[in-house]
JSON list of C-alpha atoms in Angstrom, two decimals:
[
{"chain": "A", "resi": 11, "resn": "SER", "atom": "CA", "xyz": [52.02, 92.92, -14.89]},
{"chain": "A", "resi": 12, "resn": "GLN", "atom": "CA", "xyz": [53.90, 91.60, -12.01]},
{"chain": "A", "resi": 13, "resn": "LYS", "atom": "CA", "xyz": [57.54, 90.24, -12.38]},
{"chain": "A", "resi": 14, "resn": "ILE", "atom": "CA", "xyz": [58.77, 87.67, -9.85]},
{"chain": "A", "resi": 15, "resn": "GLU", "atom": "CA", "xyz": [62.40, 86.74, -9.36]},
{"chain": "A", "resi": 16, "resn": "GLN", "atom": "CA", "xyz": [63.62, 83.60, -7.59]},
{"chain": "A", "resi": 17, "resn": "ASN", "atom": "CA", "xyz": [67.16, 82.28, -7.25]},
{"chain": "A", "resi": 18, "resn": "SER", "atom": "CA", "xyz": [67.27, 79.97, -10.30]},
{"chain": "A", "resi": 19, "resn": "GLU", "atom": "CA", "xyz": [70.35, 78.19, -9.03]},
{"chain": "A", "resi": 20, "resn": "ALA", "atom": "CA", "xyz": [69.76, 75.07, -6.93]},
{"chain": "A", "resi": 21, "resn": "LEU", "atom": "CA", "xyz": [70.14, 75.61, -3.11]},
{"chain": "A", "resi": 22, "resn": "ASN", "atom": "CA", "xyz": [72.06, 72.87, -1.34]},
{"chain": "A", "resi": 23, "resn": "ILE", "atom": "CA", "xyz": [71.56, 72.68, 2.42]},
{"chain": "A", "resi": 24, "resn": "GLN", "atom": "CA", "xyz": [72.77, 70.09, 4.95]},
{"chain": "A", "resi": 25, "resn": "GLU", "atom": "CA", "xyz": [69.98, 68.06, 6.81]},
{"chain": "A", "resi": 26, "resn": "GLY", "atom": "CA", "xyz": [69.05, 69.69, 10.01]},
{"chain": "A", "resi": 27, "resn": "LYS", "atom": "CA", "xyz": [69.94, 73.28, 8.95]},
{"chain": "A", "resi": 28, "resn": "THR", "atom": "CA", "xyz": [67.44, 76.02, 8.01]},
{"chain": "A", "resi": 29, "resn": "ALA", "atom": "CA", "xyz": [66.86, 76.54, 4.38]},
{"chain": "A", "resi": 30, "resn": "THR", "atom": "CA", "xyz": [65.89, 80.02, 3.29]},
{"chain": "A", "resi": 31, "resn": "LEU", "atom": "CA", "xyz": [64.50, 80.82, -0.15]},
{"chain": "A", "resi": 32, "resn": "THR", "atom": "CA", "xyz": [63.89, 84.29, -1.59]},
{"chain": "A", "resi": 33, "resn": "CYS", "atom": "CA", "xyz": [61.09, 85.73, -3.77]},
{"chain": "A", "resi": 34, "resn": "ASN", "atom": "CA", "xyz": [61.59, 89.19, -4.90]},
{"chain": "A", "resi": 35, "resn": "TYR", "atom": "CA", "xyz": [58.83, 91.02, -7.07]},
{"chain": "A", "resi": 36, "resn": "THR", "atom": "CA", "xyz": [58.68, 94.30, -8.98]},
{"chain": "A", "resi": 37, "resn": "ASN", "atom": "CA", "xyz": [55.98, 96.75, -9.88]},
{"chain": "A", "resi": 38, "resn": "TYR", "atom": "CA", "xyz": [53.09, 97.03, -7.44]},
{"chain": "A", "resi": 39, "resn": "SER", "atom": "CA", "xyz": [52.81, 95.43, -4.09]},
{"chain": "A", "resi": 40, "resn": "PRO", "atom": "CA", "xyz": [50.37, 92.63, -4.03]},
{"chain": "A", "resi": 41, "resn": "ALA", "atom": "CA", "xyz": [47.75, 92.07, -1.29]},
{"chain": "A", "resi": 42, "resn": "TYR", "atom": "CA", "xyz": [48.95, 88.57, -0.66]},
{"chain": "A", "resi": 43, "resn": "LEU", "atom": "CA", "xyz": [51.63, 86.06, -1.67]},
{"chain": "A", "resi": 44, "resn": "GLN", "atom": "CA", "xyz": [51.58, 82.27, -1.81]},
{"chain": "A", "resi": 45, "resn": "TRP", "atom": "CA", "xyz": [54.16, 79.59, -1.70]},
{"chain": "A", "resi": 46, "resn": "TYR", "atom": "CA", "xyz": [53.84, 76.14, -3.53]},
{"chain": "A", "resi": 47, "resn": "ARG", "atom": "CA", "xyz": [56.06, 72.97, -3.60]},
{"chain": "A", "resi": 48, "resn": "GLN", "atom": "CA", "xyz": [56.54, 71.05, -6.72]},
{"chain": "A", "resi": 49, "resn": "ASP", "atom": "CA", "xyz": [58.12, 67.66, -7.04]},
{"chain": "A", "resi": 50, "resn": "PRO", "atom": "CA", "xyz": [59.31, 66.18, -10.33]},
{"chain": "A", "resi": 51, "resn": "GLY", "atom": "CA", "xyz": [56.53, 65.06, -12.48]},
{"chain": "A", "resi": 52, "resn": "ARG", "atom": "CA", "xyz": [53.83, 66.46, -10.33]},
{"chain": "A", "resi": 53, "resn": "GLY", "atom": "CA", "xyz": [51.73, 69.60, -10.09]},
{"chain": "A", "resi": 54, "resn": "PRO", "atom": "CA", "xyz": [52.39, 72.38, -7.54]},
{"chain": "A", "resi": 55, "resn": "VAL", "atom": "CA", "xyz": [51.04, 71.85, -4.06]},
{"chain": "A", "resi": 56, "resn": "PHE", "atom": "CA", "xyz": [49.96, 74.80, -1.99]},
{"chain": "A", "resi": 57, "resn": "LEU", "atom": "CA", "xyz": [51.84, 75.46, 1.19]},
{"chain": "A", "resi": 58, "resn": "LEU", "atom": "CA", "xyz": [51.23, 78.86, 2.69]},
{"chain": "A", "resi": 59, "resn": "LEU", "atom": "CA", "xyz": [49.52, 82.27, 1.94]},
{"chain": "A", "resi": 60, "resn": "ILE", "atom": "CA", "xyz": [50.62, 85.44, 3.60]},
{"chain": "A", "resi": 61, "resn": "ARG", "atom": "CA", "xyz": [48.75, 88.71, 3.31]},
{"chain": "A", "resi": 62, "resn": "GLU", "atom": "CA", "xyz": [50.17, 92.25, 3.11]},
{"chain": "A", "resi": 63, "resn": "ASN", "atom": "CA", "xyz": [49.15, 93.16, 6.67]},
{"chain": "A", "resi": 64, "resn": "GLU", "atom": "CA", "xyz": [50.94, 90.01, 7.95]},
{"chain": "A", "resi": 65, "resn": "LYS", "atom": "CA", "xyz": [54.59, 90.21, 8.77]},
{"chain": "A", "resi": 66, "resn": "GLU", "atom": "CA", "xyz": [55.07, 86.56, 9.27]},
{"chain": "A", "resi": 67, "resn": "LYS", "atom": "CA", "xyz": [53.29, 83.20, 9.10]},
{"chain": "A", "resi": 68, "resn": "ARG", "atom": "CA", "xyz": [54.12, 79.68, 10.33]},
{"chain": "A", "resi": 69, "resn": "LYS", "atom": "CA", "xyz": [53.07, 76.21, 9.61]},
{"chain": "A", "resi": 70, "resn": "GLU", "atom": "CA", "xyz": [54.92, 73.43, 11.36]},
{"chain": "A", "resi": 71, "resn": "ARG", "atom": "CA", "xyz": [58.53, 73.74, 10.22]},
{"chain": "A", "resi": 72, "resn": "LEU", "atom": "CA", "xyz": [57.63, 76.44, 7.54]},
{"chain": "A", "resi": 73, "resn": "LYS", "atom": "CA", "xyz": [57.98, 80.08, 8.03]},
{"chain": "A", "resi": 74, "resn": "VAL", "atom": "CA", "xyz": [57.23, 82.86, 5.53]},
{"chain": "A", "resi": 75, "resn": "THR", "atom": "CA", "xyz": [57.84, 86.59, 5.89]},
{"chain": "A", "resi": 76, "resn": "PHE", "atom": "CA", "xyz": [56.41, 89.29, 3.71]},
{"chain": "A", "resi": 77, "resn": "ASP", "atom": "CA", "xyz": [58.24, 92.72, 3.55]},
{"chain": "A", "resi": 78, "resn": "THR", "atom": "CA", "xyz": [56.26, 95.17, 1.34]},
{"chain": "A", "resi": 79, "resn": "THR", "atom": "CA", "xyz": [58.95, 97.78, 1.62]},
{"chain": "A", "resi": 80, "resn": "LEU", "atom": "CA", "xyz": [61.66, 95.59, 0.27]},
{"chain": "A", "resi": 81, "resn": "LYS", "atom": "CA", "xyz": [59.26, 93.84, -2.09]},
{"chain": "A", "resi": 82, "resn": "GLN", "atom": "CA", "xyz": [60.43, 90.50, -0.78]},
{"chain": "A", "resi": 83, "resn": "SER", "atom": "CA", "xyz": [59.18, 87.36, 0.74]},
{"chain": "A", "resi": 84, "resn": "LEU", "atom": "CA", "xyz": [61.46, 84.84, 2.50]},
{"chain": "A", "resi": 85, "resn": "PHE", "atom": "CA", "xyz": [60.57, 81.28, 2.97]},
{"chain": "A", "resi": 86, "resn": "HIS", "atom": "CA", "xyz": [62.30, 79.24, 5.72]},
{"chain": "A", "resi": 87, "resn": "ILE", "atom": "CA", "xyz": [62.24, 75.44, 6.42]},
{"chain": "A", "resi": 88, "resn": "THR", "atom": "CA", "xyz": [63.68, 74.79, 9.81]},
{"chain": "A", "resi": 89, "resn": "ALA", "atom": "CA", "xyz": [65.21, 71.40, 10.77]},
{"chain": "A", "resi": 90, "resn": "SER", "atom": "CA", "xyz": [65.39, 70.57, 7.01]},
{"chain": "A", "resi": 91, "resn": "GLN", "atom": "CA", "xyz": [65.01, 66.97, 5.97]},
{"chain": "A", "resi": 92, "resn": "PRO", "atom": "CA", "xyz": [65.91, 65.17, 2.66]},
{"chain": "A", "resi": 93, "resn": "ALA", "atom": "CA", "xyz": [62.18, 64.74, 2.12]},
{"chain": "A", "resi": 94, "resn": "ASP", "atom": "CA", "xyz": [61.94, 68.67, 1.85]},
{"chain": "A", "resi": 95, "resn": "SER", "atom": "CA", "xyz": [63.98, 68.51, -1.34]},
{"chain": "A", "resi": 96, "resn": "ALA", "atom": "CA", "xyz": [61.81, 69.96, -4.23]},
{"chain": "A", "resi": 97, "resn": "THR", "atom": "CA", "xyz": [61.24, 73.05, -6.33]},
{"chain": "A", "resi": 98, "resn": "TYR", "atom": "CA", "xyz": [59.53, 75.90, -4.31]},
{"chain": "A", "resi": 99, "resn": "LEU", "atom": "CA", "xyz": [57.41, 78.41, -6.30]},
{"chain": "A", "resi": 100, "resn": "CYS", "atom": "CA", "xyz": [56.43, 81.89, -5.19]},
{"chain": "A", "resi": 101, "resn": "ALA", "atom": "CA", "xyz": [53.08, 83.21, -6.70]},
{"chain": "A", "resi": 102, "resn": "LEU", "atom": "CA", "xyz": [51.36, 86.55, -6.52]},
{"chain": "A", "resi": 103, "resn": "GLU", "atom": "CA", "xyz": [48.10, 87.88, -7.85]},
{"chain": "A", "resi": 104, "resn": "LYS", "atom": "CA", "xyz": [48.39, 88.57, -11.53]},
{"chain": "A", "resi": 105, "resn": "GLY", "atom": "CA", "xyz": [47.27, 92.17, -11.13]},
{"chain": "A", "resi": 106, "resn": "GLY", "atom": "CA", "xyz": [45.34, 94.54, -13.22]},
{"chain": "A", "resi": 107, "resn": "GLY", "atom": "CA", "xyz": [42.12, 93.73, -11.62]},
{"chain": "A", "resi": 108, "resn": "ALA", "atom": "CA", "xyz": [42.32, 90.26, -12.76]},
{"chain": "A", "resi": 109, "resn": "ASP", "atom": "CA", "xyz": [42.31, 87.03, -10.90]},
{"chain": "A", "resi": 110, "resn": "GLY", "atom": "CA", "xyz": [44.87, 84.26, -11.51]},
{"chain": "A", "resi": 111, "resn": "LEU", "atom": "CA", "xyz": [48.40, 83.93, -10.18]},
{"chain": "A", "resi": 112, "resn": "THR", "atom": "CA", "xyz": [51.87, 84.82, -11.59]},
{"chain": "A", "resi": 113, "resn": "PHE", "atom": "CA", "xyz": [54.38, 82.27, -10.58]},
{"chain": "A", "resi": 114, "resn": "GLY", "atom": "CA", "xyz": [58.25, 82.64, -10.14]},
{"chain": "A", "resi": 115, "resn": "LYS", "atom": "CA", "xyz": [60.31, 80.10, -11.97]},
{"chain": "A", "resi": 116, "resn": "GLY", "atom": "CA", "xyz": [61.03, 78.53, -8.61]},
{"chain": "A", "resi": 117, "resn": "THR", "atom": "CA", "xyz": [64.06, 77.53, -6.66]},
{"chain": "A", "resi": 118, "resn": "HIS", "atom": "CA", "xyz": [65.30, 73.92, -6.44]},
{"chain": "A", "resi": 119, "resn": "LEU", "atom": "CA", "xyz": [66.22, 72.82, -3.01]},
{"chain": "A", "resi": 120, "resn": "ILE", "atom": "CA", "xyz": [68.38, 69.93, -2.23]},
{"chain": "A", "resi": 121, "resn": "ILE", "atom": "CA", "xyz": [68.76, 68.71, 1.42]},
{"chain": "A", "resi": 122, "resn": "GLN", "atom": "CA", "xyz": [71.73, 66.57, 1.77]},
{"chain": "A", "resi": 123, "resn": "PRO", "atom": "CA", "xyz": [71.85, 63.99, 4.41]},
{"chain": "B", "resi": 8, "resn": "ASP", "atom": "CA", "xyz": [38.42, 63.30, -3.21]},
{"chain": "B", "resi": 9, "resn": "ALA", "atom": "CA", "xyz": [40.27, 62.17, -6.22]},
{"chain": "B", "resi": 10, "resn": "GLY", "atom": "CA", "xyz": [41.78, 65.58, -6.71]},
{"chain": "B", "resi": 11, "resn": "VAL", "atom": "CA", "xyz": [42.00, 67.40, -10.15]},
{"chain": "B", "resi": 12, "resn": "ILE", "atom": "CA", "xyz": [42.16, 64.76, -12.92]},
{"chain": "B", "resi": 13, "resn": "GLN", "atom": "CA", "xyz": [43.83, 65.44, -16.19]},
{"chain": "B", "resi": 14, "resn": "SER", "atom": "CA", "xyz": [44.10, 63.26, -19.36]},
{"chain": "B", "resi": 15, "resn": "PRO", "atom": "CA", "xyz": [46.15, 62.14, -21.16]},
{"chain": "B", "resi": 16, "resn": "ARG", "atom": "CA", "xyz": [49.13, 62.17, -18.94]},
{"chain": "B", "resi": 17, "resn": "HIS", "atom": "CA", "xyz": [51.43, 62.12, -21.93]},
{"chain": "B", "resi": 18, "resn": "GLU", "atom": "CA", "xyz": [50.77, 63.17, -25.60]},
{"chain": "B", "resi": 19, "resn": "VAL", "atom": "CA", "xyz": [53.20, 62.81, -28.38]},
{"chain": "B", "resi": 20, "resn": "THR", "atom": "CA", "xyz": [51.86, 64.35, -31.71]},
{"chain": "B", "resi": 21, "resn": "GLU", "atom": "CA", "xyz": [53.22, 65.54, -35.03]},
{"chain": "B", "resi": 22, "resn": "MET", "atom": "CA", "xyz": [53.28, 69.23, -35.98]},
{"chain": "B", "resi": 23, "resn": "GLY", "atom": "CA", "xyz": [50.04, 70.30, -37.55]},
{"chain": "B", "resi": 24, "resn": "GLN", "atom": "CA", "xyz": [47.87, 67.83, -35.61]},
{"chain": "B", "resi": 25, "resn": "GLU", "atom": "CA", "xyz": [45.04, 68.82, -33.25]},
{"chain": "B", "resi": 26, "resn": "VAL", "atom": "CA", "xyz": [45.61, 68.12, -29.61]},
{"chain": "B", "resi": 27, "resn": "THR", "atom": "CA", "xyz": [42.92, 68.07, -26.94]},
{"chain": "B", "resi": 28, "resn": "LEU", "atom": "CA", "xyz": [43.70, 68.15, -23.28]},
{"chain": "B", "resi": 29, "resn": "ARG", "atom": "CA", "xyz": [41.14, 67.31, -20.65]},
{"chain": "B", "resi": 30, "resn": "CYS", "atom": "CA", "xyz": [40.43, 68.19, -17.01]},
{"chain": "B", "resi": 31, "resn": "LYS", "atom": "CA", "xyz": [38.03, 67.27, -14.39]},
{"chain": "B", "resi": 32, "resn": "PRO", "atom": "CA", "xyz": [38.16, 69.87, -11.51]},
{"chain": "B", "resi": 33, "resn": "ILE", "atom": "CA", "xyz": [37.44, 69.02, -7.80]},
{"chain": "B", "resi": 34, "resn": "SER", "atom": "CA", "xyz": [33.73, 68.65, -7.32]},
{"chain": "B", "resi": 35, "resn": "GLY", "atom": "CA", "xyz": [32.28, 71.69, -5.73]},
{"chain": "B", "resi": 36, "resn": "HIS", "atom": "CA", "xyz": [35.13, 74.05, -6.95]},
{"chain": "B", "resi": 37, "resn": "ASN", "atom": "CA", "xyz": [33.95, 77.07, -8.95]},
{"chain": "B", "resi": 38, "resn": "SER", "atom": "CA", "xyz": [37.11, 78.28, -10.49]},
{"chain": "B", "resi": 39, "resn": "LEU", "atom": "CA", "xyz": [39.34, 76.44, -12.98]},
{"chain": "B", "resi": 40, "resn": "PHE", "atom": "CA", "xyz": [42.69, 77.48, -14.34]},
{"chain": "B", "resi": 41, "resn": "TRP", "atom": "CA", "xyz": [44.92, 76.20, -17.29]},
{"chain": "B", "resi": 42, "resn": "TYR", "atom": "CA", "xyz": [48.60, 76.75, -16.97]},
{"chain": "B", "resi": 43, "resn": "ARG", "atom": "CA", "xyz": [51.72, 75.88, -19.02]},
{"chain": "B", "resi": 44, "resn": "GLN", "atom": "CA", "xyz": [55.11, 75.20, -17.73]},
{"chain": "B", "resi": 45, "resn": "THR", "atom": "CA", "xyz": [58.32, 75.18, -19.64]},
{"chain": "B", "resi": 46, "resn": "MET", "atom": "CA", "xyz": [61.93, 75.41, -18.30]},
{"chain": "B", "resi": 47, "resn": "MET", "atom": "CA", "xyz": [62.38, 78.82, -20.09]},
{"chain": "B", "resi": 48, "resn": "ARG", "atom": "CA", "xyz": [59.20, 80.55, -19.06]},
{"chain": "B", "resi": 49, "resn": "GLY", "atom": "CA", "xyz": [58.18, 78.81, -15.98]},
{"chain": "B", "resi": 50, "resn": "LEU", "atom": "CA", "xyz": [54.50, 78.29, -14.95]},
{"chain": "B", "resi": 51, "resn": "GLU", "atom": "CA", "xyz": [52.25, 80.68, -17.00]},
{"chain": "B", "resi": 52, "resn": "LEU", "atom": "CA", "xyz": [48.50, 81.18, -16.69]},
{"chain": "B", "resi": 53, "resn": "LEU", "atom": "CA", "xyz": [46.79, 80.70, -19.90]},
{"chain": "B", "resi": 54, "resn": "ILE", "atom": "CA", "xyz": [43.04, 81.11, -19.06]},
{"chain": "B", "resi": 55, "resn": "TYR", "atom": "CA", "xyz": [40.69, 80.71, -16.15]},
{"chain": "B", "resi": 56, "resn": "PHE", "atom": "CA", "xyz": [37.02, 80.20, -15.69]},
{"chain": "B", "resi": 57, "resn": "ASN", "atom": "CA", "xyz": [34.64, 81.07, -12.96]},
{"chain": "B", "resi": 58, "resn": "ASN", "atom": "CA", "xyz": [31.33, 79.15, -12.82]},
{"chain": "B", "resi": 59, "resn": "ASN", "atom": "CA", "xyz": [32.08, 77.79, -16.29]},
{"chain": "B", "resi": 60, "resn": "VAL", "atom": "CA", "xyz": [32.50, 81.24, -17.85]},
{"chain": "B", "resi": 61, "resn": "PRO", "atom": "CA", "xyz": [35.88, 82.34, -19.24]},
{"chain": "B", "resi": 62, "resn": "ILE", "atom": "CA", "xyz": [36.98, 85.36, -17.11]},
{"chain": "B", "resi": 63, "resn": "ASP", "atom": "CA", "xyz": [40.54, 86.00, -18.44]},
{"chain": "B", "resi": 64, "resn": "ASP", "atom": "CA", "xyz": [42.09, 84.47, -21.50]},
{"chain": "B", "resi": 65, "resn": "SER", "atom": "CA", "xyz": [44.83, 87.05, -21.93]},
{"chain": "B", "resi": 66, "resn": "GLY", "atom": "CA", "xyz": [47.50, 84.53, -21.34]},
{"chain": "B", "resi": 67, "resn": "MET", "atom": "CA", "xyz": [46.43, 82.34, -24.33]},
{"chain": "B", "resi": 68, "resn": "PRO", "atom": "CA", "xyz": [49.42, 82.58, -26.75]},
{"chain": "B", "resi": 69, "resn": "GLU", "atom": "CA", "xyz": [47.69, 82.44, -29.99]},
{"chain": "B", "resi": 70, "resn": "ASP", "atom": "CA", "xyz": [44.49, 81.89, -31.80]},
{"chain": "B", "resi": 71, "resn": "ARG", "atom": "CA", "xyz": [45.60, 78.21, -32.17]},
{"chain": "B", "resi": 72, "resn": "PHE", "atom": "CA", "xyz": [44.79, 77.68, -28.57]},
{"chain": "B", "resi": 73, "resn": "SER", "atom": "CA", "xyz": [41.13, 77.58, -27.34]},
{"chain": "B", "resi": 74, "resn": "ALA", "atom": "CA", "xyz": [39.55, 76.42, -24.15]},
{"chain": "B", "resi": 75, "resn": "LYS", "atom": "CA", "xyz": [36.08, 75.44, -23.16]},
{"chain": "B", "resi": 76, "resn": "MET", "atom": "CA", "xyz": [34.10, 74.57, -20.04]},
{"chain": "B", "resi": 77, "resn": "PRO", "atom": "CA", "xyz": [30.76, 73.10, -21.09]},
{"chain": "B", "resi": 78, "resn": "ASN", "atom": "CA", "xyz": [29.89, 72.19, -17.45]},
{"chain": "B", "resi": 79, "resn": "ALA", "atom": "CA", "xyz": [31.17, 72.35, -13.85]},
{"chain": "B", "resi": 80, "resn": "SER", "atom": "CA", "xyz": [32.99, 69.11, -14.08]},
{"chain": "B", "resi": 81, "resn": "PHE", "atom": "CA", "xyz": [34.80, 69.27, -17.41]},
{"chain": "B", "resi": 82, "resn": "SER", "atom": "CA", "xyz": [37.18, 71.53, -19.33]},
{"chain": "B", "resi": 83, "resn": "THR", "atom": "CA", "xyz": [39.18, 71.17, -22.52]},
{"chain": "B", "resi": 84, "resn": "LEU", "atom": "CA", "xyz": [42.18, 73.03, -23.82]},
{"chain": "B", "resi": 85, "resn": "LYS", "atom": "CA", "xyz": [42.57, 72.52, -27.54]},
{"chain": "B", "resi": 86, "resn": "ILE", "atom": "CA", "xyz": [45.66, 73.39, -29.83]},
{"chain": "B", "resi": 87, "resn": "GLN", "atom": "CA", "xyz": [44.91, 73.43, -33.53]},
{"chain": "B", "resi": 88, "resn": "PRO", "atom": "CA", "xyz": [47.39, 73.21, -35.43]},
{"chain": "B", "resi": 89, "resn": "SER", "atom": "CA", "xyz": [49.94, 72.13, -32.87]},
{"chain": "B", "resi": 90, "resn": "GLU", "atom": "CA", "xyz": [53.60, 73.35, -33.23]},
{"chain": "B", "resi": 91, "resn": "PRO", "atom": "CA", "xyz": [56.94, 72.04, -31.72]},
{"chain": "B", "resi": 92, "resn": "ARG", "atom": "CA", "xyz": [57.16, 75.27, -29.63]},
{"chain": "B", "resi": 93, "resn": "ASP", "atom": "CA", "xyz": [53.96, 74.17, -27.92]},
{"chain": "B", "resi": 94, "resn": "SER", "atom": "CA", "xyz": [55.87, 71.28, -26.27]},
{"chain": "B", "resi": 95, "resn": "ALA", "atom": "CA", "xyz": [55.36, 71.80, -22.46]},
{"chain": "B", "resi": 96, "resn": "VAL", "atom": "CA", "xyz": [53.62, 70.46, -19.37]},
{"chain": "B", "resi": 97, "resn": "TYR", "atom": "CA", "xyz": [50.00, 71.65, -19.23]},
{"chain": "B", "resi": 98, "resn": "PHE", "atom": "CA", "xyz": [48.45, 71.89, -15.69]},
{"chain": "B", "resi": 99, "resn": "CYS", "atom": "CA", "xyz": [44.87, 72.35, -14.79]},
{"chain": "B", "resi": 100, "resn": "ALA", "atom": "CA", "xyz": [44.04, 73.76, -11.29]},
{"chain": "B", "resi": 101, "resn": "SER", "atom": "CA", "xyz": [40.77, 74.43, -9.59]},
{"chain": "B", "resi": 102, "resn": "SER", "atom": "CA", "xyz": [39.73, 76.44, -6.49]},
{"chain": "B", "resi": 103, "resn": "LYS", "atom": "CA", "xyz": [36.60, 76.64, -4.46]},
{"chain": "B", "resi": 104, "resn": "LYS", "atom": "CA", "xyz": [35.73, 80.24, -4.83]},
{"chain": "B", "resi": 105, "resn": "GLN", "atom": "CA", "xyz": [36.54, 83.10, -7.31]},
{"chain": "B", "resi": 106, "resn": "GLY", "atom": "CA", "xyz": [39.54, 85.21, -6.51]},
{"chain": "B", "resi": 107, "resn": "SER", "atom": "CA", "xyz": [43.17, 83.85, -6.46]},
{"chain": "B", "resi": 108, "resn": "THR", "atom": "CA", "xyz": [43.46, 84.33, -2.77]},
{"chain": "B", "resi": 109, "resn": "ASP", "atom": "CA", "xyz": [41.93, 80.87, -2.55]},
{"chain": "B", "resi": 110, "resn": "THR", "atom": "CA", "xyz": [44.16, 77.74, -2.63]},
{"chain": "B", "resi": 111, "resn": "GLN", "atom": "CA", "xyz": [44.60, 76.24, -6.08]},
{"chain": "B", "resi": 112, "resn": "TYR", "atom": "CA", "xyz": [44.70, 72.54, -6.44]},
{"chain": "B", "resi": 113, "resn": "PHE", "atom": "CA", "xyz": [46.72, 71.40, -9.34]},
{"chain": "B", "resi": 114, "resn": "GLY", "atom": "CA", "xyz": [46.35, 68.32, -11.43]},
{"chain": "B", "resi": 115, "resn": "PRO", "atom": "CA", "xyz": [49.33, 66.01, -12.39]},
{"chain": "B", "resi": 116, "resn": "GLY", "atom": "CA", "xyz": [49.72, 67.69, -15.67]},
{"chain": "B", "resi": 117, "resn": "THR", "atom": "CA", "xyz": [49.77, 66.50, -19.30]},
{"chain": "B", "resi": 118, "resn": "ARG", "atom": "CA", "xyz": [53.27, 66.41, -20.94]},
{"chain": "B", "resi": 119, "resn": "LEU", "atom": "CA", "xyz": [52.86, 67.35, -24.49]},
{"chain": "B", "resi": 120, "resn": "THR", "atom": "CA", "xyz": [55.55, 66.78, -27.15]},
{"chain": "B", "resi": 121, "resn": "VAL", "atom": "CA", "xyz": [55.01, 68.15, -30.61]},
{"chain": "B", "resi": 122, "resn": "LEU", "atom": "CA", "xyz": [57.50, 66.56, -33.17]}
]
């Protein structure tokens, strides 16, 4: 099964700067990768999906890259705002021919004004 | 749309008691997923259904856990008997079509505390 590593320590970024979060995975390379945002006391909310044949994907101030050689995805938030403070989860297909997602434990991002 | 609805939002019970968590997926969604989230293990997939049929229950931790989906608009996750180590937040999610490339929409979760 897939194993996902995200930086478990909180990431503190000053407002206006670019925040970069890392998702590393082991074992096989997935066909796609998803990023979710989770606020305290709430369920995860889907942000972006990137496929293995896509190097980069953008949505407003968000950018995701996918490097299947490094087995890594980077998630960028440009012009960060305090409202971007949340936990960000990386998710991959569970594998073994099964549907369902395997999630990383998430990185807690804090944008300081 | 109201989104995925879960009940109860909070549940406190004593060890040995039966616990039933409920989920109403988004109307028109064909896949439903149950997840459990703890600080130690993160978000784990327990079981998922497609068109009301359980497809993969390999994440269900023990026989004490069972899930049903009697129709397209309702699912339950039951723990009997409950144990303190079952304390976690349980999320239900749904997606429009089979295959986890599709966006999953999560409910607000049920926070379960087993004393």
